[in-house]
Short mmCIF file of C-alpha atoms in Angstrom, two decimals:
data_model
loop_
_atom_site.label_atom_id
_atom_site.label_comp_id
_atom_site.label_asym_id
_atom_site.label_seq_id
_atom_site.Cartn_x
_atom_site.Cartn_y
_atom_site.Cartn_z
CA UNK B 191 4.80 3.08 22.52
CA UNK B 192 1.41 3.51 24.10
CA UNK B 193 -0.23 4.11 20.78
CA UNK B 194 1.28 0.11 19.69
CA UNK B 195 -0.14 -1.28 23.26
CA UNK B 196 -3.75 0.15 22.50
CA UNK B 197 -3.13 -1.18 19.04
CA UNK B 198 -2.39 -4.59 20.03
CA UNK B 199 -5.07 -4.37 22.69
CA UNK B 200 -7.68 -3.99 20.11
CA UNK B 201 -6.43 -7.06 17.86
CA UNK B 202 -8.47 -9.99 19.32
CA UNK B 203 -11.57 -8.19 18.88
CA UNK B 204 -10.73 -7.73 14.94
CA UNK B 205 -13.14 -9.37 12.37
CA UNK B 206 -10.98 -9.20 9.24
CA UNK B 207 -11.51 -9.67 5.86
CA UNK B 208 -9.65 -9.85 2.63
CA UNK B 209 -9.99 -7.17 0.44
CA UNK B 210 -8.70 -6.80 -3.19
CA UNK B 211 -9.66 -3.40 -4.19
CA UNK B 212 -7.75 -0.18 -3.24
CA UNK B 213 -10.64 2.19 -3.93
CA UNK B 214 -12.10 4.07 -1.07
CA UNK B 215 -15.29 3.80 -2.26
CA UNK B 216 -15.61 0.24 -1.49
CA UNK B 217 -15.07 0.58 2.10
CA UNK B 218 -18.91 1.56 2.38
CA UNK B 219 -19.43 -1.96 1.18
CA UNK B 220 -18.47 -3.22 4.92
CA UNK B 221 -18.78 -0.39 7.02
CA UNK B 222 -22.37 -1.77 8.80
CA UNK B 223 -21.05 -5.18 9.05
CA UNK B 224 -19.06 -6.86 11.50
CA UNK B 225 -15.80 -7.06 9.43
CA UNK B 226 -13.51 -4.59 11.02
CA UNK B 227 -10.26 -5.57 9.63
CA UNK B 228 -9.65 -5.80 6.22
CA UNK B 229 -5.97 -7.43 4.48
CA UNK B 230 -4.93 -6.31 1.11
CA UNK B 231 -2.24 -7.39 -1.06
CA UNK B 232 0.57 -4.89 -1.84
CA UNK B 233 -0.71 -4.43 -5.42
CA UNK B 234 -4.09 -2.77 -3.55
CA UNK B 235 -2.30 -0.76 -0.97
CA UNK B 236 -3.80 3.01 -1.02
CA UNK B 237 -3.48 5.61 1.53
CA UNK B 238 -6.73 6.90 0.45
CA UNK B 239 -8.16 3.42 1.16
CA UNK B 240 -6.44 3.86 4.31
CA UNK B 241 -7.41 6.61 5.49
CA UNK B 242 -11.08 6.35 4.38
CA UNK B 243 -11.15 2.64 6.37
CA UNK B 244 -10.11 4.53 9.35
CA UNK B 245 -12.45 6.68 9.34
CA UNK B 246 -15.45 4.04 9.67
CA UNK B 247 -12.82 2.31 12.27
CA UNK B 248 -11.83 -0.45 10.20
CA UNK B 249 -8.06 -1.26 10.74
CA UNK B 250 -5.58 -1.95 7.29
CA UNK B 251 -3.14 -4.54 7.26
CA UNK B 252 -1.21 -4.95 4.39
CA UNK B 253 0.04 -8.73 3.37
CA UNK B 254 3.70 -9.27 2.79
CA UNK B 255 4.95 -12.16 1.17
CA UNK B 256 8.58 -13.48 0.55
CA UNK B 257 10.78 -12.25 -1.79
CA UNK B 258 11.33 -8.72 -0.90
CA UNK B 259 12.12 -6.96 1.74
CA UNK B 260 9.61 -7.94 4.56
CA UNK B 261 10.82 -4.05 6.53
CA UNK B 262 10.90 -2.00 3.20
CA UNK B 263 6.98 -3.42 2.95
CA UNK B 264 6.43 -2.11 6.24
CA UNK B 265 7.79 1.22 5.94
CA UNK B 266 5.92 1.86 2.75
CA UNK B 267 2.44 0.42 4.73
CA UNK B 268 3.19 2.94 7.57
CA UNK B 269 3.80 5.61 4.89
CA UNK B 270 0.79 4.74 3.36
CA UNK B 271 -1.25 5.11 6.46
CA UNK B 272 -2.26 1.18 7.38
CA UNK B 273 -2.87 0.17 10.31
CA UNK B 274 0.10 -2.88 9.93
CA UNK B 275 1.22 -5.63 7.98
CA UNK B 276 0.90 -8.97 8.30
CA UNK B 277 3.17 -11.42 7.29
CA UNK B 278 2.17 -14.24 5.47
CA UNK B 279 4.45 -17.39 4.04
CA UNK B 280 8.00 -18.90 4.53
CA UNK B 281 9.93 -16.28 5.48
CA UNK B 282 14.08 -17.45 5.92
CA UNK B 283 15.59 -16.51 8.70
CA UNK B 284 17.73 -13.20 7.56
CA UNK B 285 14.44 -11.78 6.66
CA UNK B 286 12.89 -11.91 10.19
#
């Protein structure tokens, strides 16, 4: 519980971006800039892309969209190490 407070804490000071590649490499590409927040597509979810952006402190969000599962999503985004998902679209009500 404390762990989600200092989480949520820290989410008005993010500076995301969206990012569309899920190779660690091209986390260097931000790390001296003020983006600290990057959002990527499920298709680009890595836990090594994960793990890498935490290390330079830049939080993960992965993008869900409607038609699946919206809690699935965010099970596999915790498994993969992201920071959290966002959720972006009409979602209907069952899904919520």
């Amino acid at each position: 519980m404390f762990v989600a407070l200092l989480v949520m804490a820290t989410i008005p000071e993010w500076i995301p971006a969206r990012w569309t590649s899920p190779d660690p490499k091209t986390i260097d590409l931000i790390a001296q800039t003020p983006v600290n927040c990057v959002l990527l597509e499920q298709p680009a979810w890595s836990e090594a892309f994960a793990v890498k952006a935490a290390e330079k402190g830049i939080a993960t969000l992965g993008v869900v969209r409607p038609g699946g599962d919206p809690l699935e999503a965010a099970r596999k985004a915790v498994a993969e190490k992201f920071s959290g998902v966002v959720l972006e679209g009409d979602f209907d009500d069952a899904s919520r």
